[in-house]
């Protein structure tokens, strides 16, 4: 077994923003040589696979500046400082879609880009949905269109690359797996 | 339907590194107001779900400086400039594991963190594996331990958070789905 750990020799914060910060590190590699690492720190995020009583998946279409295009995603948002992920999931679901949920279950958590970022996403399943009368508002720089898709429609969106991100493709595959297990 | 597009008013490159670059943008939001976006540009990556003839999943344990820990992942690596993703997949598989594959099939592509990064990962299924005698070497700052896991073992690794990243959790769920569909 190769030794794998890398020791930080020097770390410099190059940028600290609203969402991310960038750190450059000099490290000692397992073989004793030196290397450089570019690290993005992120507060972490939640995503919510919300399924209505009539089996529609609640999605939001959103313009993603990093991609210079809109994509359709399950509702998601970053954790506020000290915020409990399950509370964040309920908050983001309400803000982005107007839905409250009775039941919230953690499906998985994953790092999105371990090669350069510490962002983790906690993916929840939300059921028992009801529309809230006076739902909390979106952030002032957030704009979304609500879409409610059947699983077939969602699979079609993946083929058409309207759905194109890791958390949403994971969520759709999760539902495909549940269907397959149910029909066994 | 709300208009969603955001227009770039100004874009500044704050940092350009070996793996990522960081850009700060002033944008015009759909409502005419101004906002700021923090954008990471990344060349994109491939990941390879490589399954041996006796149904073992080929994984690599790797120290991830961004996470300050090792995790176990399917082999992956970033695209070189102009590199065709399928060729990159074969190259990374050989470099990280010593395996060549007969068959390579694109399973999906996804953006990992559309909120702030343009990184896309192309996930391939590789089968017909054979160990190569004089396999290409790892990058000079790359150190990995090879692991070959059954699907049950991989599921256990997910529970223990040894496997903890989006592409690998997607890949395992893909195999679970294939199993469930086969047994129907």
Tab-separated table of C-alpha atoms in Angstrom:
chain	number	residue	atom	x	y	z
A	1	UNK	CA	0.000	0.000	0.000
A	2	UNK	CA	1.384	3.381	-1.004
A	3	UNK	CA	1.307	6.124	1.594
A	4	UNK	CA	-1.030	8.773	0.238
A	5	UNK	CA	-1.237	11.747	2.637
A	6	UNK	CA	-0.038	15.185	1.584
A	7	UNK	CA	1.239	17.664	4.167
A	8	UNK	CA	0.443	21.370	3.848
A	9	UNK	CA	3.654	23.403	3.749
A	10	UNK	CA	2.038	26.750	2.951
A	11	UNK	CA	-1.523	27.888	2.278
A	12	UNK	CA	-2.551	31.224	0.827
A	13	UNK	CA	-6.073	32.547	0.386
A	14	UNK	CA	-6.217	34.163	-3.055
A	15	UNK	CA	-9.880	35.119	-2.990
A	16	UNK	CA	-12.806	35.053	-0.589
A	17	UNK	CA	-16.229	35.651	-2.096
A	18	UNK	CA	-19.928	35.263	-1.373
A	19	UNK	CA	-20.040	31.598	-2.401
A	20	UNK	CA	-16.508	30.252	-2.661
A	21	UNK	CA	-12.958	30.958	-1.584
A	22	UNK	CA	-9.789	29.984	-3.439
A	23	UNK	CA	-6.670	28.715	-1.693
A	24	UNK	CA	-3.261	27.888	-3.141
A	25	UNK	CA	-1.270	25.326	-1.219
A	26	UNK	CA	2.298	24.075	-1.376
A	27	UNK	CA	2.248	20.465	-0.246
A	28	UNK	CA	4.712	17.728	0.554
A	29	UNK	CA	3.805	14.747	-1.622
A	30	UNK	CA	3.986	11.136	-0.353
A	31	UNK	CA	7.362	10.719	-2.101
A	32	UNK	CA	8.851	13.726	-0.276
A	33	UNK	CA	8.741	16.027	-3.306
A	34	UNK	CA	6.770	19.253	-3.382
A	35	UNK	CA	3.584	19.938	-5.291
A	36	UNK	CA	0.927	22.636	-5.633
A	37	UNK	CA	-2.805	22.321	-5.007
A	38	UNK	CA	-5.604	24.675	-6.091
A	39	UNK	CA	-8.451	24.376	-3.601
A	40	UNK	CA	-11.965	25.813	-3.665
A	41	UNK	CA	-13.778	26.001	-0.334
A	42	UNK	CA	-17.560	26.005	-0.384
A	43	UNK	CA	-20.064	25.934	2.515
A	44	UNK	CA	-21.835	22.822	1.193
A	45	UNK	CA	-25.315	22.490	-0.234
A	46	UNK	CA	-28.539	20.543	-0.142
A	47	UNK	CA	-30.695	19.225	-2.977
A	48	UNK	CA	-34.264	17.980	-2.758
A	49	UNK	CA	-35.872	15.253	-4.834
A	50	UNK	CA	-39.476	16.299	-4.211
A	51	UNK	CA	-42.142	13.934	-5.514
A	52	UNK	CA	-45.829	14.905	-5.516
A	53	UNK	CA	-48.628	12.498	-4.537
A	54	UNK	CA	-49.331	11.938	-8.257
A	55	UNK	CA	-45.649	10.989	-8.863
A	56	UNK	CA	-44.471	14.212	-10.465
A	57	UNK	CA	-40.909	15.346	-9.794
A	58	UNK	CA	-40.669	18.998	-8.833
A	59	UNK	CA	-37.910	20.727	-10.779
A	60	UNK	CA	-36.676	24.247	-11.377
A	61	UNK	CA	-35.325	25.703	-14.572
A	62	UNK	CA	-32.514	28.101	-13.762
A	63	UNK	CA	-29.913	30.100	-15.681
A	64	UNK	CA	-26.443	28.974	-14.649
A	65	UNK	CA	-23.903	31.682	-15.390
A	66	UNK	CA	-21.005	29.210	-15.142
A	67	UNK	CA	-22.584	27.254	-18.029
A	68	UNK	CA	-24.036	30.297	-19.876
A	69	UNK	CA	-27.322	28.446	-20.271
A	70	UNK	CA	-30.420	27.318	-18.411
A	71	UNK	CA	-30.710	23.785	-17.083
A	72	UNK	CA	-33.484	21.982	-15.235
A	73	UNK	CA	-32.492	20.768	-11.759
A	74	UNK	CA	-33.982	19.466	-8.574
A	75	UNK	CA	-34.306	22.351	-6.079
A	76	UNK	CA	-31.039	23.050	-4.290
A	77	UNK	CA	-29.158	25.711	-2.457
A	78	UNK	CA	-26.148	26.339	-0.341
A	79	UNK	CA	-26.044	25.962	3.413
A	80	UNK	CA	-26.105	29.117	5.473
A	81	UNK	CA	-23.465	29.318	8.202
A	82	UNK	CA	-24.310	26.752	10.890
A	83	UNK	CA	-27.555	25.730	9.174
A	84	UNK	CA	-28.736	22.158	9.701
A	85	UNK	CA	-28.947	20.468	6.249
A	86	UNK	CA	-32.508	19.145	6.715
A	87	UNK	CA	-33.772	22.631	7.638
A	88	UNK	CA	-31.932	24.061	4.647
A	89	UNK	CA	-33.613	21.453	2.428
A	90	UNK	CA	-37.077	22.490	3.664
A	91	UNK	CA	-36.193	26.177	3.228
A	92	UNK	CA	-34.845	25.782	-0.311
A	93	UNK	CA	-37.792	23.622	-1.364
A	94	UNK	CA	-40.231	26.250	-0.135
A	95	UNK	CA	-38.314	29.219	-1.569
A	96	UNK	CA	-37.787	27.704	-5.002
A	97	UNK	CA	-41.055	25.819	-5.483
A	98	UNK	CA	-43.594	26.957	-2.870
A	99	UNK	CA	-43.937	23.393	-1.581
A	100	UNK	CA	-43.833	22.205	2.014
A	101	UNK	CA	-43.178	18.538	2.713
A	102	UNK	CA	-44.419	16.187	5.402
A	103	UNK	CA	-41.569	13.700	5.110
A	104	UNK	CA	-37.884	14.363	4.436
A	105	UNK	CA	-35.358	11.545	4.128
A	106	UNK	CA	-31.608	11.820	3.483
A	107	UNK	CA	-30.780	9.674	0.425
A	108	UNK	CA	-27.055	10.300	0.171
A	109	UNK	CA	-24.335	12.900	0.526
A	110	UNK	CA	-21.504	13.354	-1.938
A	111	UNK	CA	-18.570	15.570	-2.733
A	112	UNK	CA	-19.130	17.014	-6.183
A	113	UNK	CA	-15.540	17.706	-7.325
A	114	UNK	CA	-13.033	16.185	-4.899
A	115	UNK	CA	-10.145	17.002	-7.246
A	116	UNK	CA	-10.332	20.709	-6.446
A	117	UNK	CA	-13.330	21.547	-4.206
A	118	UNK	CA	-14.705	20.595	-0.796
A	119	UNK	CA	-18.340	21.170	-1.801
A	120	UNK	CA	-20.612	18.469	-0.400
A	121	UNK	CA	-24.249	18.031	-1.459
A	122	UNK	CA	-26.799	16.346	0.796
A	123	UNK	CA	-29.600	14.898	-1.328
A	124	UNK	CA	-33.018	14.513	0.317
A	125	UNK	CA	-36.238	12.815	-0.752
A	126	UNK	CA	-39.275	14.957	0.089
A	127	UNK	CA	-42.795	13.547	-0.005
A	128	UNK	CA	-46.206	14.545	1.296
A	129	UNK	CA	-46.021	17.825	-0.592
A	130	UNK	CA	-48.492	20.679	-0.211
A	131	UNK	CA	-48.398	24.127	-1.791
A	132	UNK	CA	-47.929	26.823	0.813
A	133	UNK	CA	-50.088	29.953	0.608
A	134	UNK	CA	-47.446	32.553	1.444
A	135	UNK	CA	-44.257	30.728	0.588
A	136	UNK	CA	-40.890	32.276	1.423
A	137	UNK	CA	-39.323	34.273	-1.410
A	138	UNK	CA	-36.268	33.496	-3.490
A	139	UNK	CA	-32.966	35.261	-2.911
A	140	UNK	CA	-32.878	38.616	-4.686
A	141	UNK	CA	-30.526	37.302	-7.387
A	142	UNK	CA	-32.416	34.035	-7.981
A	143	UNK	CA	-34.904	33.479	-10.799
A	144	UNK	CA	-36.470	30.101	-11.565
A	145	UNK	CA	-39.302	28.515	-13.529
A	146	UNK	CA	-41.120	25.634	-11.875
A	147	UNK	CA	-41.587	22.389	-13.822
A	148	UNK	CA	-43.296	19.202	-12.690
A	149	UNK	CA	-42.187	16.159	-14.652
A	150	UNK	CA	-43.088	12.496	-14.782
A	151	UNK	CA	-40.148	10.110	-14.528
A	152	UNK	CA	-40.482	9.442	-18.288
A	153	UNK	CA	-40.346	13.166	-19.025
A	154	UNK	CA	-37.318	13.575	-16.761
A	155	UNK	CA	-35.523	10.740	-18.582
A	156	UNK	CA	-36.303	12.505	-21.861
A	157	UNK	CA	-34.867	15.769	-20.452
A	158	UNK	CA	-31.638	13.902	-19.626
A	159	UNK	CA	-31.424	12.654	-23.223
A	160	UNK	CA	-31.993	16.206	-24.488
A	161	UNK	CA	-29.378	17.572	-22.039
A	162	UNK	CA	-31.936	19.925	-20.492
A	163	UNK	CA	-31.178	18.020	-17.294
A	164	UNK	CA	-27.401	17.932	-17.123
A	165	UNK	CA	-26.074	18.036	-13.561
A	166	UNK	CA	-24.814	15.390	-11.141
A	167	UNK	CA	-27.387	15.729	-8.334
A	168	UNK	CA	-30.392	15.699	-10.689
A	169	UNK	CA	-29.106	12.761	-12.759
A	170	UNK	CA	-28.412	10.896	-9.498
A	171	UNK	CA	-31.973	11.659	-8.312
A	172	UNK	CA	-33.579	10.408	-11.530
A	173	UNK	CA	-31.519	7.225	-11.454
A	174	UNK	CA	-32.600	6.776	-7.810
A	175	UNK	CA	-36.250	6.815	-8.907
A	176	UNK	CA	-35.497	4.413	-11.789
A	177	UNK	CA	-33.914	2.045	-9.267
A	178	UNK	CA	-36.935	2.259	-6.934
A	179	UNK	CA	-39.245	1.494	-9.899
A	180	UNK	CA	-37.120	-1.480	-10.935
A	181	UNK	CA	-37.019	-2.860	-7.383
A	182	UNK	CA	-40.787	-2.406	-6.985
A	183	UNK	CA	-41.565	-4.293	-10.180
A	184	UNK	CA	-39.376	-7.280	-9.365
B	1	UNK	CA	-42.508	31.856	-17.730
B	2	UNK	CA	-39.921	34.124	-16.153
B	3	UNK	CA	-37.070	35.302	-18.354
B	4	UNK	CA	-33.931	33.774	-16.855
B	5	UNK	CA	-30.856	34.855	-18.848
B	6	UNK	CA	-28.140	36.964	-17.254
B	7	UNK	CA	-26.006	39.296	-19.367
B	8	UNK	CA	-22.290	39.708	-18.632
B	9	UNK	CA	-21.469	43.376	-17.972
B	10	UNK	CA	-17.863	42.831	-16.906
B	11	UNK	CA	-15.673	39.771	-16.423
B	12	UNK	CA	-12.327	39.691	-14.633
B	13	UNK	CA	-9.955	36.763	-14.345
B	14	UNK	CA	-8.701	36.698	-10.740
B	15	UNK	CA	-6.566	33.573	-11.031
B	16	UNK	CA	-5.426	31.134	-13.676
B	17	UNK	CA	-3.835	27.909	-12.434
B	18	UNK	CA	-2.898	24.423	-13.534
B	19	UNK	CA	-6.393	22.985	-13.020
B	20	UNK	CA	-8.868	25.844	-12.611
B	21	UNK	CA	-9.294	29.536	-13.258
B	22	UNK	CA	-11.446	31.950	-11.256
B	23	UNK	CA	-13.523	34.683	-12.849
B	24	UNK	CA	-15.585	37.432	-11.230
B	25	UNK	CA	-18.478	38.715	-13.276
B	26	UNK	CA	-20.859	41.630	-12.958
B	27	UNK	CA	-24.126	40.569	-14.549
B	28	UNK	CA	-27.448	42.100	-15.459
B	29	UNK	CA	-30.132	39.987	-13.793
B	30	UNK	CA	-33.446	39.166	-15.500
B	31	UNK	CA	-35.150	41.965	-13.528
B	32	UNK	CA	-32.667	44.583	-14.795
B	33	UNK	CA	-30.752	44.825	-11.514
B	34	UNK	CA	-27.082	44.000	-11.195
B	35	UNK	CA	-25.533	40.991	-9.503
B	36	UNK	CA	-22.143	39.337	-9.077
B	37	UNK	CA	-21.115	35.815	-10.070
B	38	UNK	CA	-18.083	33.817	-8.955
B	39	UNK	CA	-17.167	31.364	-11.707
B	40	UNK	CA	-14.641	28.525	-11.780
B	41	UNK	CA	-13.562	27.330	-15.218
B	42	UNK	CA	-12.283	23.779	-15.511
B	43	UNK	CA	-11.234	21.788	-18.617
B	44	UNK	CA	-13.684	18.954	-17.876
B	45	UNK	CA	-12.964	15.396	-16.848
B	46	UNK	CA	-13.703	11.755	-17.498
B	47	UNK	CA	-14.476	8.946	-15.067
B	48	UNK	CA	-14.426	5.218	-15.798
B	49	UNK	CA	-16.630	2.553	-14.254
B	50	UNK	CA	-14.376	-0.403	-15.061
B	51	UNK	CA	-15.822	-3.843	-14.336
B	52	UNK	CA	-13.680	-6.990	-14.554
B	53	UNK	CA	-14.896	-10.250	-16.085
B	54	UNK	CA	-15.521	-11.589	-12.551
B	55	UNK	CA	-17.715	-8.530	-11.751
B	56	UNK	CA	-15.252	-6.581	-9.635
B	57	UNK	CA	-15.322	-2.797	-9.805
B	58	UNK	CA	-11.887	-1.256	-10.260
B	59	UNK	CA	-11.376	1.635	-7.839
B	60	UNK	CA	-8.539	3.845	-6.683
B	61	UNK	CA	-7.920	5.156	-3.209
B	62	UNK	CA	-6.550	8.668	-3.427
B	63	UNK	CA	-5.730	11.504	-1.031
B	64	UNK	CA	-7.850	14.516	-1.875
B	65	UNK	CA	-6.226	17.676	-0.558
B	66	UNK	CA	-9.499	19.630	-0.859
B	67	UNK	CA	-11.080	17.145	1.583
B	68	UNK	CA	-7.907	16.522	3.678
B	69	UNK	CA	-8.585	12.785	3.525
B	70	UNK	CA	-8.418	9.772	1.253
B	71	UNK	CA	-11.509	8.521	-0.546
B	72	UNK	CA	-12.091	5.594	-2.875
B	73	UNK	CA	-13.240	6.587	-6.360
B	74	UNK	CA	-13.663	5.197	-9.827
B	75	UNK	CA	-10.619	6.152	-11.943
B	76	UNK	CA	-10.893	9.686	-13.300
B	77	UNK	CA	-8.872	12.547	-14.592
B	78	UNK	CA	-9.085	15.857	-16.317
B	79	UNK	CA	-9.138	16.327	-20.052
B	80	UNK	CA	-5.960	17.559	-21.681
B	81	UNK	CA	-6.418	20.459	-24.102
B	82	UNK	CA	-8.275	19.181	-27.181
B	83	UNK	CA	-8.294	15.591	-25.940
B	84	UNK	CA	-11.192	13.398	-27.013
B	85	UNK	CA	-13.035	12.201	-23.850
B	86	UNK	CA	-13.046	8.483	-24.823
B	87	UNK	CA	-9.269	8.551	-25.406
B	88	UNK	CA	-8.808	10.348	-22.095
B	89	UNK	CA	-10.900	7.635	-20.398
B	90	UNK	CA	-8.662	4.882	-21.801
B	91	UNK	CA	-5.538	6.836	-20.814
B	92	UNK	CA	-6.676	7.508	-17.240
B	93	UNK	CA	-7.813	3.906	-16.755
B	94	UNK	CA	-4.410	2.633	-17.846
B	95	UNK	CA	-2.408	5.203	-15.873
B	96	UNK	CA	-4.317	4.758	-12.624
B	97	UNK	CA	-5.042	1.023	-12.704
B	98	UNK	CA	-2.879	-0.639	-15.376
B	99	UNK	CA	-5.985	-1.956	-17.150
B	100	UNK	CA	-6.792	-1.778	-20.831
B	101	UNK	CA	-10.395	-2.230	-21.948
B	102	UNK	CA	-11.932	-3.810	-25.023
B	103	UNK	CA	-15.243	-1.979	-24.801
B	104	UNK	CA	-15.922	1.592	-23.687
B	105	UNK	CA	-19.449	3.017	-23.525
B	106	UNK	CA	-20.511	6.537	-22.492
B	107	UNK	CA	-23.080	6.224	-19.689
B	108	UNK	CA	-23.766	9.884	-19.011
B	109	UNK	CA	-22.206	13.318	-18.772
B	110	UNK	CA	-22.969	15.791	-16.016
B	111	UNK	CA	-21.938	19.151	-14.669
B	112	UNK	CA	-20.716	18.645	-11.123
B	113	UNK	CA	-21.378	22.077	-9.582
B	114	UNK	CA	-23.413	24.257	-11.930
B	115	UNK	CA	-23.835	26.912	-9.230
B	116	UNK	CA	-20.237	28.047	-9.562
B	117	UNK	CA	-18.238	25.804	-11.935
B	118	UNK	CA	-18.354	24.660	-15.560
B	119	UNK	CA	-16.670	21.305	-14.828
B	120	UNK	CA	-18.317	18.478	-16.769
B	121	UNK	CA	-17.614	14.797	-16.129
B	122	UNK	CA	-18.127	12.159	-18.826
B	123	UNK	CA	-18.749	8.781	-17.171
B	124	UNK	CA	-17.817	5.672	-19.174
B	125	UNK	CA	-18.415	1.969	-18.638
B	126	UNK	CA	-15.311	-0.077	-19.455
B	127	UNK	CA	-15.458	-3.849	-19.874
B	128	UNK	CA	-13.270	-6.560	-21.368
B	129	UNK	CA	-10.416	-5.574	-19.041
B	130	UNK	CA	-6.875	-6.922	-19.282
B	131	UNK	CA	-3.828	-5.929	-17.249
B	132	UNK	CA	-1.207	-4.274	-19.419
B	133	UNK	CA	2.428	-5.315	-18.997
B	134	UNK	CA	4.063	-1.897	-19.262
B	135	UNK	CA	1.217	0.406	-18.354
B	136	UNK	CA	1.601	4.188	-18.649
B	137	UNK	CA	2.672	5.911	-15.434
B	138	UNK	CA	0.719	8.260	-13.207
B	139	UNK	CA	1.312	12.007	-13.243
B	140	UNK	CA	4.260	12.935	-11.053
B	141	UNK	CA	1.995	14.360	-8.325
B	142	UNK	CA	-0.495	11.455	-8.364
B	143	UNK	CA	-0.429	8.558	-5.874
B	144	UNK	CA	-3.142	5.913	-5.701
B	145	UNK	CA	-3.857	2.470	-4.247
B	146	UNK	CA	-5.800	0.071	-6.424
B	147	UNK	CA	-8.865	-1.682	-4.973
B	148	UNK	CA	-11.183	-4.152	-6.681
B	149	UNK	CA	-14.588	-4.366	-5.038
B	150	UNK	CA	-17.724	-6.414	-5.479
B	151	UNK	CA	-20.925	-4.384	-5.760
B	152	UNK	CA	-21.793	-5.413	-2.170
B	153	UNK	CA	-18.420	-4.180	-0.936
B	154	UNK	CA	-18.832	-0.920	-2.826
B	155	UNK	CA	-22.265	-0.390	-1.243
B	156	UNK	CA	-20.653	-0.980	2.158
B	157	UNK	CA	-17.952	1.607	1.334
B	158	UNK	CA	-20.701	4.136	0.559
B	159	UNK	CA	-22.288	3.465	3.980
B	160	UNK	CA	-18.880	3.909	5.646
B	161	UNK	CA	-18.246	7.105	3.640
B	162	UNK	CA	-15.046	5.689	2.177
B	163	UNK	CA	-16.785	6.200	-1.160
B	164	UNK	CA	-18.109	9.734	-0.969
B	165	UNK	CA	-18.140	11.467	-4.352
B	166	UNK	CA	-20.795	12.125	-6.979
B	167	UNK	CA	-19.362	10.198	-9.947
B	168	UNK	CA	-18.602	7.066	-7.904
B	169	UNK	CA	-21.977	7.057	-6.122
B	170	UNK	CA	-23.650	7.521	-9.514
B	171	UNK	CA	-21.628	4.588	-10.918
B	172	UNK	CA	-22.565	2.262	-8.061
B	173	UNK	CA	-26.233	3.185	-8.374
B	174	UNK	CA	-25.950	2.498	-12.112
B	175	UNK	CA	-24.795	-1.066	-11.376
B	176	UNK	CA	-27.560	-1.496	-8.779
B	177	UNK	CA	-30.080	-0.444	-11.430
B	178	UNK	CA	-28.657	-2.892	-13.991
B	179	UNK	CA	-28.867	-5.700	-11.402
B	180	UNK	CA	-32.468	-4.815	-10.568
B	181	UNK	CA	-33.457	-4.678	-14.245
B	182	UNK	CA	-31.730	-8.003	-14.964
B	183	UNK	CA	-33.535	-9.790	-12.134
B	184	UNK	CA	-36.991	-8.607	-13.163
